[in-house]
PDB file of C-alpha atoms in Angstrom:
ATOM      1  CA  MET A   1     -54.350 -87.770-107.084  1.00  0.00           C
ATOM      2  CA  ALA A   2     -51.630 -85.202-107.587  1.00  0.00           C
ATOM      3  CA  ARG A   3     -51.254 -83.277-104.384  1.00  0.00           C
ATOM      4  CA  ASN A   4     -52.139 -79.574-104.517  1.00  0.00           C
ATOM      5  CA  SER A   5     -51.851 -79.485-108.304  1.00  0.00           C
ATOM      6  CA  LYS A   6     -54.044 -77.134-110.305  1.00  0.00           C
ATOM      7  CA  ASN A   7     -54.877 -76.889-113.982  1.00  0.00           C
ATOM      8  CA  ALA A   8     -54.457 -73.795-116.182  1.00  0.00           C
ATOM      9  CA  ASN A   9     -57.657 -72.148-114.918  1.00  0.00           C
ATOM     10  CA  GLY A  10     -56.713 -72.664-111.256  1.00  0.00           C
ATOM     11  CA  SER A  11     -59.045 -75.581-110.560  1.00  0.00           C
ATOM     12  CA  PRO A  12     -57.732 -78.678-108.755  1.00  0.00           C
ATOM     13  CA  THR A  13     -56.641 -81.474-111.076  1.00  0.00           C
ATOM     14  CA  VAL A  14     -58.382 -84.820-110.647  1.00  0.00           C
ATOM     15  CA  ASP A  15     -56.710 -88.073-111.690  1.00  0.00           C
ATOM     16  CA  SER A  16     -58.462 -91.109-113.189  1.00  0.00           C
ATOM     17  CA  VAL A  17     -58.795 -92.938-109.848  1.00  0.00           C
ATOM     18  CA  SER A  18     -60.442 -89.945-108.185  1.00  0.00           C
ATOM     19  CA  LYS A  19     -62.745 -89.607-111.197  1.00  0.00           C
ATOM     20  CA  ALA A  20     -63.723 -93.261-110.758  1.00  0.00           C
ATOM     21  CA  ILE A  21     -64.487 -92.565-107.081  1.00  0.00           C
ATOM     22  CA  ILE A  22     -66.652 -89.592-108.087  1.00  0.00           C
ATOM     23  CA  GLU A  23     -68.551 -91.744-110.575  1.00  0.00           C
ATOM     24  CA  GLN A  24     -69.172 -94.371-107.888  1.00  0.00           C
ATOM     25  CA  LEU A  25     -70.598 -91.696-105.572  1.00  0.00           C
ATOM     26  CA  GLN A  26     -72.702 -90.186-108.368  1.00  0.00           C
ATOM     27  CA  GLU A  27     -74.367 -93.580-108.764  1.00  0.00           C
ATOM     28  CA  ASP A  28     -74.935 -93.899-105.006  1.00  0.00           C
ATOM     29  CA  GLY A  29     -73.801 -91.198-102.582  1.00  0.00           C
ATOM     30  CA  ARG A  30     -74.106 -93.670 -99.688  1.00  0.00           C
ATOM     31  CA  ARG A  31     -71.946 -96.381-101.255  1.00  0.00           C
ATOM     32  CA  PRO A  32     -69.518 -97.691 -98.610  1.00  0.00           C
ATOM     33  CA  TYR A  33     -65.857 -96.760 -99.000  1.00  0.00           C
ATOM     34  CA  GLY A  34     -64.933-100.463 -98.958  1.00  0.00           C
ATOM     35  CA  ALA A  35     -67.166-101.139-101.982  1.00  0.00           C
ATOM     36  CA  ILE A  36     -65.771 -98.112-103.780  1.00  0.00           C
ATOM     37  CA  GLY A  37     -62.242 -99.279-102.988  1.00  0.00           C
ATOM     38  CA  ARG A  38     -62.911-102.704-104.502  1.00  0.00           C
ATOM     39  CA  ALA A  39     -64.316-101.059-107.641  1.00  0.00           C
ATOM     40  CA  VAL A  40     -61.368 -98.684-108.121  1.00  0.00           C
ATOM     41  CA  GLY A  41     -58.514-100.782-106.720  1.00  0.00           C
ATOM     42  CA  LEU A  42     -57.804 -98.903-103.471  1.00  0.00           C
ATOM     43  CA  SER A  43     -58.110 -99.650 -99.780  1.00  0.00           C
ATOM     44  CA  GLU A  44     -61.056 -98.295 -97.834  1.00  0.00           C
ATOM     45  CA  ALA A  45     -58.704 -95.885 -96.004  1.00  0.00           C
ATOM     46  CA  ALA A  46     -57.270 -94.579 -99.284  1.00  0.00           C
ATOM     47  CA  VAL A  47     -60.777 -93.965-100.637  1.00  0.00           C
ATOM     48  CA  ARG A  48     -61.739 -92.156 -97.431  1.00  0.00           C
ATOM     49  CA  GLN A  49     -58.671 -89.877 -97.767  1.00  0.00           C
ATOM     50  CA  ARG A  50     -59.355 -89.126-101.428  1.00  0.00           C
ATOM     51  CA  VAL A  51     -63.027 -88.388-100.802  1.00  0.00           C
ATOM     52  CA  GLN A  52     -62.118 -85.997 -97.989  1.00  0.00           C
ATOM     53  CA  LYS A  53     -59.575 -84.220-100.224  1.00  0.00           C
ATOM     54  CA  LEU A  54     -62.151 -83.910-103.033  1.00  0.00           C
ATOM     55  CA  LEU A  55     -64.613 -82.430-100.540  1.00  0.00           C
ATOM     56  CA  ASP A  56     -62.008 -80.070 -99.063  1.00  0.00           C
ATOM     57  CA  GLN A  57     -60.972 -78.856-102.541  1.00  0.00           C
ATOM     58  CA  GLY A  58     -64.592 -78.183-103.508  1.00  0.00           C
ATOM     59  CA  VAL A  59     -64.375 -80.666-106.381  1.00  0.00           C
ATOM     60  CA  MET A  60     -67.569 -82.372-105.177  1.00  0.00           C
ATOM     61  CA  GLN A  61     -70.266 -82.380-102.527  1.00  0.00           C
ATOM     62  CA  VAL A  62     -72.185 -85.303-101.108  1.00  0.00           C
ATOM     63  CA  VAL A  63     -75.767 -84.190-100.417  1.00  0.00           C
ATOM     64  CA  ALA A  64     -79.319 -85.487-100.240  1.00  0.00           C
ATOM     65  CA  VAL A  65     -81.214 -84.270-103.305  1.00  0.00           C
ATOM     66  CA  THR A  66     -84.968 -83.941-102.878  1.00  0.00           C
ATOM     67  CA  ASP A  67     -87.934 -83.123-105.043  1.00  0.00           C
ATOM     68  CA  PRO A  68     -88.814 -79.675-103.601  1.00  0.00           C
ATOM     69  CA  LEU A  69     -92.561 -80.348-103.966  1.00  0.00           C
ATOM     70  CA  THR A  70     -92.363 -83.252-101.523  1.00  0.00           C
ATOM     71  CA  VAL A  71     -90.705 -81.180 -98.795  1.00  0.00           C
ATOM     72  CA  GLY A  72     -92.963 -78.112 -98.844  1.00  0.00           C
ATOM     73  CA  PHE A  73     -91.535 -75.944-101.634  1.00  0.00           C
ATOM     74  CA  MET A  74     -94.394 -75.656-104.107  1.00  0.00           C
ATOM     75  CA  ARG A  75     -92.842 -73.148-106.494  1.00  0.00           C
ATOM     76  CA  GLN A  76     -89.526 -73.222-108.364  1.00  0.00           C
ATOM     77  CA  ALA A  77     -88.393 -70.808-111.037  1.00  0.00           C
ATOM     78  CA  MET A  78     -85.408 -69.968-113.159  1.00  0.00           C
ATOM     79  CA  VAL A  79     -84.878 -66.225-113.324  1.00  0.00           C
ATOM     80  CA  GLY A  80     -82.929 -64.618-116.139  1.00  0.00           C
ATOM     81  CA  ILE A  81     -81.305 -61.391-114.959  1.00  0.00           C
ATOM     82  CA  THR A  82     -79.839 -58.510-116.941  1.00  0.00           C
ATOM     83  CA  VAL A  83     -77.289 -56.454-115.036  1.00  0.00           C
ATOM     84  CA  ASP A  84     -75.907 -52.934-115.381  1.00  0.00           C
ATOM     85  CA  GLY A  85     -72.366 -52.790-114.046  1.00  0.00           C
ATOM     86  CA  ASP A  86     -70.476 -55.529-112.222  1.00  0.00           C
ATOM     87  CA  VAL A  87     -72.139 -58.866-112.986  1.00  0.00           C
ATOM     88  CA  GLU A  88     -70.009 -60.781-110.499  1.00  0.00           C
ATOM     89  CA  GLN A  89     -70.979 -58.439-107.661  1.00  0.00           C
ATOM     90  CA  VAL A  90     -74.664 -59.133-108.327  1.00  0.00           C
ATOM     91  CA  ALA A  91     -73.935 -62.873-108.672  1.00  0.00           C
ATOM     92  CA  ASP A  92     -72.149 -62.874-105.306  1.00  0.00           C
ATOM     93  CA  ALA A  93     -75.064 -61.070-103.629  1.00  0.00           C
ATOM     94  CA  LEU A  94     -77.546 -63.581-105.057  1.00  0.00           C
ATOM     95  CA  ALA A  95     -75.392 -66.510-103.981  1.00  0.00           C
ATOM     96  CA  GLU A  96     -75.897 -65.390-100.363  1.00  0.00           C
ATOM     97  CA  VAL A  97     -79.709 -65.647-100.570  1.00  0.00           C
ATOM     98  CA  LYS A  98     -80.945 -68.917 -99.011  1.00  0.00           C
ATOM     99  CA  GLU A  99     -83.752 -69.424-101.552  1.00  0.00           C
ATOM    100  CA  VAL A 100     -81.260 -69.226-104.418  1.00  0.00           C
ATOM    101  CA  GLU A 101     -80.047 -72.699-105.325  1.00  0.00           C
ATOM    102  CA  TYR A 102     -78.100 -71.986-108.486  1.00  0.00           C
ATOM    103  CA  VAL A 103     -76.306 -68.937-109.863  1.00  0.00           C
ATOM    104  CA  VAL A 104     -74.494 -68.925-113.186  1.00  0.00           C
ATOM    105  CA  VAL A 105     -72.896 -66.095-115.157  1.00  0.00           C
ATOM    106  CA  THR A 106     -73.934 -66.492-118.786  1.00  0.00           C
ATOM    107  CA  ALA A 107     -73.381 -65.152-122.259  1.00  0.00           C
ATOM    108  CA  GLY A 108     -76.501 -64.414-124.271  1.00  0.00           C
ATOM    109  CA  SER A 109     -79.808 -62.736-123.524  1.00  0.00           C
ATOM    110  CA  PHE A 110     -79.176 -62.698-119.769  1.00  0.00           C
ATOM    111  CA  ASP A 111     -76.123 -61.933-117.689  1.00  0.00           C
ATOM    112  CA  LEU A 112     -77.177 -64.342-114.931  1.00  0.00           C
ATOM    113  CA  LEU A 113     -79.440 -67.340-114.540  1.00  0.00           C
ATOM    114  CA  VAL A 114     -80.670 -67.988-111.011  1.00  0.00           C
ATOM    115  CA  GLU A 115     -82.770 -70.911-109.789  1.00  0.00           C
ATOM    116  CA  ILE A 116     -84.954 -70.162-106.789  1.00  0.00           C
ATOM    117  CA  VAL A 117     -87.026 -72.499-104.633  1.00  0.00           C
ATOM    118  CA  CYS A 118     -90.019 -70.958-102.850  1.00  0.00           C
ATOM    119  CA  GLU A 119     -92.834 -72.086-100.584  1.00  0.00           C
ATOM    120  CA  ASP A 120     -95.589 -70.634-102.799  1.00  0.00           C
ATOM    121  CA  ASP A 121     -96.408 -67.941-105.339  1.00  0.00           C
ATOM    122  CA  ALA A 122     -96.443 -65.179-102.712  1.00  0.00           C
ATOM    123  CA  HIS A 123     -92.914 -66.179-101.666  1.00  0.00           C
ATOM    124  CA  LEU A 124     -91.831 -66.196-105.343  1.00  0.00           C
ATOM    125  CA  LEU A 125     -93.299 -62.718-105.867  1.00  0.00           C
ATOM    126  CA  GLU A 126     -91.471 -61.433-102.790  1.00  0.00           C
ATOM    127  CA  MET A 127     -88.194 -62.956-103.982  1.00  0.00           C
ATOM    128  CA  ILE A 128     -88.415 -61.410-107.432  1.00  0.00           C
ATOM    129  CA  SER A 129     -89.874 -58.018-106.482  1.00  0.00           C
ATOM    130  CA  LYS A 130     -88.244 -57.282-103.158  1.00  0.00           C
ATOM    131  CA  ARG A 131     -85.021 -59.311-103.143  1.00  0.00           C
ATOM    132  CA  ILE A 132     -83.760 -59.771-106.688  1.00  0.00           C
ATOM    133  CA  ARG A 133     -85.001 -56.609-108.435  1.00  0.00           C
ATOM    134  CA  ALA A 134     -84.012 -54.541-105.404  1.00  0.00           C
ATOM    135  CA  LEU A 135     -80.316 -55.450-105.761  1.00  0.00           C
ATOM    136  CA  PRO A 136     -78.127 -52.619-107.052  1.00  0.00           C
ATOM    137  CA  GLY A 137     -77.205 -53.297-110.671  1.00  0.00           C
ATOM    138  CA  VAL A 138     -80.221 -55.449-111.551  1.00  0.00           C
ATOM    139  CA  ARG A 139     -81.755 -53.884-114.678  1.00  0.00           C
ATOM    140  CA  SER A 140     -84.407 -56.482-115.517  1.00  0.00           C
ATOM    141  CA  THR A 141     -85.602 -60.007-114.818  1.00  0.00           C
ATOM    142  CA  GLU A 142     -87.546 -62.634-116.699  1.00  0.00           C
ATOM    143  CA  SER A 143     -89.025 -65.525-114.737  1.00  0.00           C
ATOM    144  CA  PHE A 144     -89.545 -69.077-115.950  1.00  0.00           C
ATOM    145  CA  VAL A 145     -91.866 -70.811-113.479  1.00  0.00           C
ATOM    146  CA  TYR A 146     -91.484 -74.597-113.274  1.00  0.00           C
ATOM    147  CA  LEU A 147     -94.737 -76.465-113.787  1.00  0.00           C
ATOM    148  CA  LYS A 148     -93.390 -80.005-113.482  1.00  0.00           C
ATOM    149  CA  LEU A 149     -89.990 -81.535-112.848  1.00  0.00           C
ATOM    150  CA  ARG A 150     -89.426 -84.241-115.476  1.00  0.00           C
ATOM    151  CA  LYS A 151     -85.756 -85.021-114.900  1.00  0.00           C
ATOM    152  CA  GLN A 152     -83.134 -84.090-112.360  1.00  0.00           C
ATOM    153  CA  THR A 153     -79.869 -85.983-112.282  1.00  0.00           C
ATOM    154  CA  TYR A 154     -76.346 -85.403-111.131  1.00  0.00           C
ATOM    155  CA  ALA A 155     -74.803 -88.580-112.565  1.00  0.00           C
ATOM    156  CA  TRP A 156     -73.124 -87.108-115.645  1.00  0.00           C
ATOM    157  CA  GLY A 157     -69.864 -88.906-114.915  1.00  0.00           C
ATOM    158  CA  THR A 158     -66.427 -87.395-115.463  1.00  0.00           C
ATOM    159  CA  ARG A 159     -64.158 -86.673-118.416  1.00  0.00           C
TER     160      ARG A 159
END
């Protein structure tokens, strides 16, 4: 992996070997570094160093992904938000809220899309009414309540 190199938009560059490591971890986040090394042609120590660099650069995270329903969060929703003023300021404020799992600045009907995970409907109502709509700059919201999770994957590979 090229050391400290960045692409045109300022993101770290990732070489083909590091991409192969990422793909191995997307298949199984607990795969041993030795097994990854054999698959990509590196030593276990070299894989460990590359993984740590990818983590440090924010290129990837290694986390346990759960189905929220099985761990006590009975309500999920995507909230479309229209903003007056500085969209990024509102996005940054939402990113600090623990119930907010996903914040993206968009083009289209909404300025932001935010995924929230709540314990129940009362918690969802509180989040939308008292936390999200109360933020300066939030003009309107539209909520899309999840009824059933049919697919959730993070193994899209690399390009």
